[in-house]
Coordinates of C-alpha atoms in Angstrom, one line a residue:
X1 CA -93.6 114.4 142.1
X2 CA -90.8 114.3 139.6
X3 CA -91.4 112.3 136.2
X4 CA -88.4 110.1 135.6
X5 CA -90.0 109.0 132.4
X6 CA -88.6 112.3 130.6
X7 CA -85.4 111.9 129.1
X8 CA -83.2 114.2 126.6
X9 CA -84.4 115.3 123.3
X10 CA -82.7 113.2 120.3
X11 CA -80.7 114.9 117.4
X12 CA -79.7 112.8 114.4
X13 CA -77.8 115.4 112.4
X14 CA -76.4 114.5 108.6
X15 CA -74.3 116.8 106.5
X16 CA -72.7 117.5 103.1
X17 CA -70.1 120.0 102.7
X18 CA -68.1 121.6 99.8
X19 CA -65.3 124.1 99.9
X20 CA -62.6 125.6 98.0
X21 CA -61.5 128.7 96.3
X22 CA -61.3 128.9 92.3
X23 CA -59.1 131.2 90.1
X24 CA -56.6 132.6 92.7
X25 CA -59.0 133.6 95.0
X26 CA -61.5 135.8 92.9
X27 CA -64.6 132.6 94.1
X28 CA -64.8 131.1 97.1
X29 CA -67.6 128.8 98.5
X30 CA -68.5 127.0 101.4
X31 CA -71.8 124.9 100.8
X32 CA -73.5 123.1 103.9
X33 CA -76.4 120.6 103.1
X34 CA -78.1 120.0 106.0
X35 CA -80.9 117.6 107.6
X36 CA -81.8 117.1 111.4
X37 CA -84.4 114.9 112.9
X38 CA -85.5 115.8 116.2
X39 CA -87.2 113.3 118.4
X40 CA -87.8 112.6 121.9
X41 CA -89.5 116.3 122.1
X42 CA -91.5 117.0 125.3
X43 CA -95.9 116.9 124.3
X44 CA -99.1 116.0 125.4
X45 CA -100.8 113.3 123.8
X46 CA -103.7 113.5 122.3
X47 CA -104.7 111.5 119.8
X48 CA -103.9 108.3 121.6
X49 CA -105.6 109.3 125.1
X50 CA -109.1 110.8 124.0
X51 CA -110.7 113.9 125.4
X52 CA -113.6 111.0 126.8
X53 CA -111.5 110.0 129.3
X54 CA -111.4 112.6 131.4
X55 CA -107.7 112.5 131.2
X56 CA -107.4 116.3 129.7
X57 CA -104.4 117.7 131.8
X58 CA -101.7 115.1 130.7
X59 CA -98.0 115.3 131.6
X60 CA -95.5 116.3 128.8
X61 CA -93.9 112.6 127.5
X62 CA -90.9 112.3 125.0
X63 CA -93.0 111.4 122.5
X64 CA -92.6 114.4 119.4
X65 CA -90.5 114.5 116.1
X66 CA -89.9 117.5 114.0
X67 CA -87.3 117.4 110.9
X68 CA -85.0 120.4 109.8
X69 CA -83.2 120.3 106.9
X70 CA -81.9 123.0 104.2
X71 CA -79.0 124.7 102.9
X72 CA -76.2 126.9 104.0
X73 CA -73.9 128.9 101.5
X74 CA -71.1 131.2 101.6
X75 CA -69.7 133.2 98.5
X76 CA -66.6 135.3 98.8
X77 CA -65.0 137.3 95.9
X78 CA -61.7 139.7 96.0
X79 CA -60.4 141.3 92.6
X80 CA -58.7 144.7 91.8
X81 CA -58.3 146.5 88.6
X82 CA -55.5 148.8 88.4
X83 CA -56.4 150.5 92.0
X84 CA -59.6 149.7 92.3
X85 CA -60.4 146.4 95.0
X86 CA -63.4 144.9 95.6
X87 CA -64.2 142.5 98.1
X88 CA -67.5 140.4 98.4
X89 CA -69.2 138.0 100.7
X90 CA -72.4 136.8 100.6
X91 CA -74.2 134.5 103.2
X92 CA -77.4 132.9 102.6
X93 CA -79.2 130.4 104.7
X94 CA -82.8 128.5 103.8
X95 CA -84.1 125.8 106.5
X96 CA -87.3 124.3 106.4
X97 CA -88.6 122.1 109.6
X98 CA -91.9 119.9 109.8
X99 CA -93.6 118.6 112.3
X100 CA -93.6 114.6 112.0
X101 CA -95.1 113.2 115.0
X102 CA -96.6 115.3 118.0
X103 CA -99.8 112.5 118.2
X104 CA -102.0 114.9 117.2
X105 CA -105.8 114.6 117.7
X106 CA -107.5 113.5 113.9
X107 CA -109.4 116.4 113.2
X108 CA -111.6 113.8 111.0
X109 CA -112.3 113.5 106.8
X110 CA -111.5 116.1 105.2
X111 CA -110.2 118.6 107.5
X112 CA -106.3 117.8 106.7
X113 CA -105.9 121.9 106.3
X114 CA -105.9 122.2 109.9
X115 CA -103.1 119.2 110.5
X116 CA -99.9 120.2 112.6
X117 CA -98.0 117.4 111.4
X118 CA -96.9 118.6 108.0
X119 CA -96.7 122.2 108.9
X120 CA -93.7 124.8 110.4
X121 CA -93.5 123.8 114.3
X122 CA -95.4 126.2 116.6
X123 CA -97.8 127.1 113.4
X124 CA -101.4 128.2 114.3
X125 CA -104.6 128.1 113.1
X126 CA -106.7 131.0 111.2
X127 CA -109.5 131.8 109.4
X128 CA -109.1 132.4 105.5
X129 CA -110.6 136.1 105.3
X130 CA -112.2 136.3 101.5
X131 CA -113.3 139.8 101.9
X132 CA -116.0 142.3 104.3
X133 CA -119.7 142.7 104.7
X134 CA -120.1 145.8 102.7
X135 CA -123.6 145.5 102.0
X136 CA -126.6 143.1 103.4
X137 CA -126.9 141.7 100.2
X138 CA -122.6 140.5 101.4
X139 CA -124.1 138.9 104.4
X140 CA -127.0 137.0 102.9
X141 CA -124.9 135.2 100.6
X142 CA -122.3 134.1 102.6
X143 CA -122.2 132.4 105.5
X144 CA -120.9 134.1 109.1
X145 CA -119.1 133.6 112.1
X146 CA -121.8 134.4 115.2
X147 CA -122.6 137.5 115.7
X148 CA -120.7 139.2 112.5
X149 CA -122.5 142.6 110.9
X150 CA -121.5 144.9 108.4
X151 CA -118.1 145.5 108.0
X152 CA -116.6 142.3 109.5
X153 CA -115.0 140.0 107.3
X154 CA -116.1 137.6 106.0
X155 CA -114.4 134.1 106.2
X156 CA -114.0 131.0 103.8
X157 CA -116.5 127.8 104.5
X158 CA -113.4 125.6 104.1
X159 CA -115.7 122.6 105.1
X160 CA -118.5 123.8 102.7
X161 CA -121.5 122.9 105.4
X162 CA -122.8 126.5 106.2
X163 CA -121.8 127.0 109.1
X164 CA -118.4 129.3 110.2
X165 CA -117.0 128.1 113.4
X166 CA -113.0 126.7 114.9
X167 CA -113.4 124.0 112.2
X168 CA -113.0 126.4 109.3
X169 CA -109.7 127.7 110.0
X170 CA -106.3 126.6 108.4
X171 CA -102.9 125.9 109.5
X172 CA -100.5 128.8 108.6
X173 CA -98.1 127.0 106.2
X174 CA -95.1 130.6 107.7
X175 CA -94.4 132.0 110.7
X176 CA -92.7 134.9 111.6
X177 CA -89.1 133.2 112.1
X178 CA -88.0 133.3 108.2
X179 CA -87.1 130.5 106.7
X180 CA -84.3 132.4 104.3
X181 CA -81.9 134.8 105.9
X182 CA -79.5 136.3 103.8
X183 CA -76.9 139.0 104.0
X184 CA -74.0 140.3 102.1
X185 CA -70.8 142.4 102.6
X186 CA -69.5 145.1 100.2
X187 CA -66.0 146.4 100.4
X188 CA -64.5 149.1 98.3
X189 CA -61.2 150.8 98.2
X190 CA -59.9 153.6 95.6
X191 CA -56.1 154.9 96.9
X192 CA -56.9 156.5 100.0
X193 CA -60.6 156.2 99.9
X194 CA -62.8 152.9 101.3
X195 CA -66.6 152.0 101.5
X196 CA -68.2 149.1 103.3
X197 CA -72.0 148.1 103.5
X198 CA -73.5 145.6 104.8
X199 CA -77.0 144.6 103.2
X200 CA -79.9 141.6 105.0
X201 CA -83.0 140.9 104.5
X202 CA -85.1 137.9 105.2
X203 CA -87.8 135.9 103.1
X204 CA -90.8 133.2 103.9
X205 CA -91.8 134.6 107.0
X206 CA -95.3 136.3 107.8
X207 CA -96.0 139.0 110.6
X208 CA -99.1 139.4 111.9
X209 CA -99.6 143.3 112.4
X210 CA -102.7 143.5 114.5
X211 CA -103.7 146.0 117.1
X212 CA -107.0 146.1 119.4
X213 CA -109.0 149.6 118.8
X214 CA -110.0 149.9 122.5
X215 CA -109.6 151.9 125.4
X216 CA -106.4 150.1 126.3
X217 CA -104.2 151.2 123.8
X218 CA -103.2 153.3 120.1
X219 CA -104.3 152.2 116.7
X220 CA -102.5 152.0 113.7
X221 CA -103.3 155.1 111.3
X222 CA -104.1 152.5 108.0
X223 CA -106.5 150.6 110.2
X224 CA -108.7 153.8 111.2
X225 CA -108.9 156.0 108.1
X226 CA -109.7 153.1 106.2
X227 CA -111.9 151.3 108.4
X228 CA -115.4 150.7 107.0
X229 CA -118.5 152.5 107.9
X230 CA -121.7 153.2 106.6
X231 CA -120.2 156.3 104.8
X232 CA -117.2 154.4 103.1
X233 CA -118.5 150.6 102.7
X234 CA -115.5 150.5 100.5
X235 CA -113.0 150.9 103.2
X236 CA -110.2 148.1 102.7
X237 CA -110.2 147.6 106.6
X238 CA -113.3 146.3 108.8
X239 CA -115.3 148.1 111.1
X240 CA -113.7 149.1 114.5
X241 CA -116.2 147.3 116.7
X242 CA -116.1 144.4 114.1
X243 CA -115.9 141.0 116.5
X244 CA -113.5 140.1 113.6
X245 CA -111.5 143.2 114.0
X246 CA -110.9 142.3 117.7
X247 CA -109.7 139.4 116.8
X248 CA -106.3 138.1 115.2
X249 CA -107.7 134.7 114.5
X250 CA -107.4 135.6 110.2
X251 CA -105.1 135.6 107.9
X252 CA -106.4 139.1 106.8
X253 CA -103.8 140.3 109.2
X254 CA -100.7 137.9 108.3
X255 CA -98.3 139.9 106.3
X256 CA -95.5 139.0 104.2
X257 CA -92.3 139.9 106.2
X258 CA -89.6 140.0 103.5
X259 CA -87.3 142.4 103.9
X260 CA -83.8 144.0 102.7
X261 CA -82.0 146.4 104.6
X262 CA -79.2 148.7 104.2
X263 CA -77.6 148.0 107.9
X264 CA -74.8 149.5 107.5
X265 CA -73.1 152.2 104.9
X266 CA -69.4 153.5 106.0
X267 CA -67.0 155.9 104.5
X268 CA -63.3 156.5 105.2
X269 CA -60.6 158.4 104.2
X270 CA -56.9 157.3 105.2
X271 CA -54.3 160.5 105.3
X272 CA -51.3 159.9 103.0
X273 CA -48.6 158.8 105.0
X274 CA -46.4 161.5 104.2
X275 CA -48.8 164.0 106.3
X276 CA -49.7 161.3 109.1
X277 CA -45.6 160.9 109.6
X278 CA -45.6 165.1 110.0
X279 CA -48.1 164.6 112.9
X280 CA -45.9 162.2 114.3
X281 CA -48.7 159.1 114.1
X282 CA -48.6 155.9 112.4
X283 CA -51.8 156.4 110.6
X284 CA -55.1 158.8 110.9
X285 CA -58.3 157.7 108.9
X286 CA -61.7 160.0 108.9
X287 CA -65.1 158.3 108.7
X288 CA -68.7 158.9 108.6
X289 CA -71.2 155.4 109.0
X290 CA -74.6 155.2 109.0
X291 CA -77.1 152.0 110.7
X292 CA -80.2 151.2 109.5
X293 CA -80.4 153.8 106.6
X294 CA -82.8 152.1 104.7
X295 CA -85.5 149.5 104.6
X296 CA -87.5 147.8 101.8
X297 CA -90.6 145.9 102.8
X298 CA -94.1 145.5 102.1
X299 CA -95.4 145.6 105.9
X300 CA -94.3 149.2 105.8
X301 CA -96.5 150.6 109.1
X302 CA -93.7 148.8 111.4
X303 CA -90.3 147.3 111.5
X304 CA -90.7 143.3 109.5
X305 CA -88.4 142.0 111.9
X306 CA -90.3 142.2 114.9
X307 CA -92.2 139.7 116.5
X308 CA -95.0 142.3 118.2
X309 CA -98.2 142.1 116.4
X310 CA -99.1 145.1 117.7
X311 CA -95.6 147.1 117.6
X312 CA -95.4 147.6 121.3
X313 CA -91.7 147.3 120.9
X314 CA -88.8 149.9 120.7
X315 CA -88.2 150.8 116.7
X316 CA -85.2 150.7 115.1
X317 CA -83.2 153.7 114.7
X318 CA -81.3 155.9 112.3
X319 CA -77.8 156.1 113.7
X320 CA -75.3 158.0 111.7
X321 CA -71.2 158.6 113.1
X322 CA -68.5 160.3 112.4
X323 CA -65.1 160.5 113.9
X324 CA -61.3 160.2 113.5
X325 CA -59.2 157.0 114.3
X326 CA -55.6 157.7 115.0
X327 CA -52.8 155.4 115.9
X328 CA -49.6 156.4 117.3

């Protein structure tokens, strides 16, 4: 049966702008302050229709709120000295949403780490990992997840009651959509020489590079040399049969996925005029580009911008061109 109770999401979007262009075009600016607010947003309730019931499969109601809000800038800049021009345009975008109202289930005193509301939409829960069971002096001083050994990690008590179960984990405060993206064009001309790149990177996002050592698929390198065993209890990685290894449920496996990439470098020379007009054509220019040349990051193993935990994904390539543009 249809539910005719569920109606369009709400958007109540405010903005401020600014734009202009200052001393004859060498600045430029657009500047976007933004804020949305969400609501109507299809969920389940929860907290207002208790597990006790029996009422556990509830239709999705109109009932969430999330807020975005941030900043969107533009900078251009053109100048030339004697014959020298330069040409500049930078983007750069931060937005920040939070949940306000999904009618969450209290989790009860003291356990606000694990809230939704507050957080990044579509945020999940994890374990704080502190360190690894290198020695069984390690695991009779802290306490353990069921089960754990030598060489699993060990997670925080965040409720401080002995115990490590689901109500010790924390609400990622990133995900692995950024919350700044930024980018920016460089142009370069000298006579009959030019150079364009484009740089981008993103910041405040997290990637969580994790990968099952099984019989079902590869392992990253990092993760097996410097796994721990009894010969190397100083391994920086846990054991391979580690229940906490086989598991993504930690932080010890979100990364920081900042980034800044050189996507795009090209070179091109234009033929004088004077020899273009002997080859009967309007204009010849010779190039050479390159994509994806190079990449800073601190994931390093695979690409940041991916959303594959595991990097079953096709990586990004090396491309480099070169050719002739002619028109008659």
């Amino acid at each position: 049966m249809p539910n005719e109770a569920i109606t369009w999401e709400v958007a109540n979007t405010y903005n401020v702008a600014l734009d202009g262009t200052l001393w004859k075009g060498a600045l430029g600016f657009e500047i976007d302050l933004f804020r949305t607010v969400r609501s109507n947003i299809l969920a389940q309730r929860n907290a207002s229709i208790p597990q006790y019931t029996g009422l556990i499969s509830l239709p999705s109601e109109n009932i969430g709120e999330v807020r975005n809000q941030g900043i969107d800038m533009l900078l251009t800049h053109y100048s030339k000295l004697d014959r020298v021009g330069l040409n500049l345009s930078g983007n750069f975008l931060y937005a920040r949403n939070r949940v306000i109202d999904i009618d969450e289930t209290p989790w009860g005193e003291g356990y606000d780490y694990m809230k939704a509301e507050g957080k990044p939409m579509g945020t999940n829960l994890y374990y704080h990992a502190i360190g690894i069971f290198r020695t069984q002096d390690d695991l009779d001083r802290y306490p353990a997840i069921a089960g754990a050994g030598l060489g699993d990690l060990i997670y925080e008590d965040m409720d401080g009651n002995g115990v490590i179960d689901g109500m010790d984990r924390v609400r990622a405060n990133l995900m692995h959509f950024p919350e700044i993206v930024f980018g920016l064009n460089i142009g370069l001309d000298w006579r009959d020489f030019d150079v364009s790149m484009l740089l981008q990177g993103q910041a405040r996002a997290q990637q969580l590079v994790h990968m099952r050592i099984d019989h079902t698929g590869n392992a990253f390198r990092e993760r097996t040399d410097n796994r721990w065993t009894p010969d190397n209890i100083n391994g920086t990685m846990p054991r391979v049969e580690s229940i906490t290894s086989t598991s993504a449920e930690s932080d010890f496996w979100m990364k920081d996925a900042t980034f800044l990439r050189l996507k795009n470098l090209e070179i091109g020379y234009t033929l004088p005029r004077t020899l273009s007009g002997r080859l009967n054509i309007s204009e010849a220019r010779i190039y050479l580009s390159a994509y994806n040349l190079l990449t800073f990051d601190r994931i390093k193993i695979m690409d940041p911008e991916s959303d594959q935990a595991g990097a079953n994904y096709y990586p990004q390539m090396k491309i480099f061109n070169t050719g002739i543009s002619i028109t008659f």
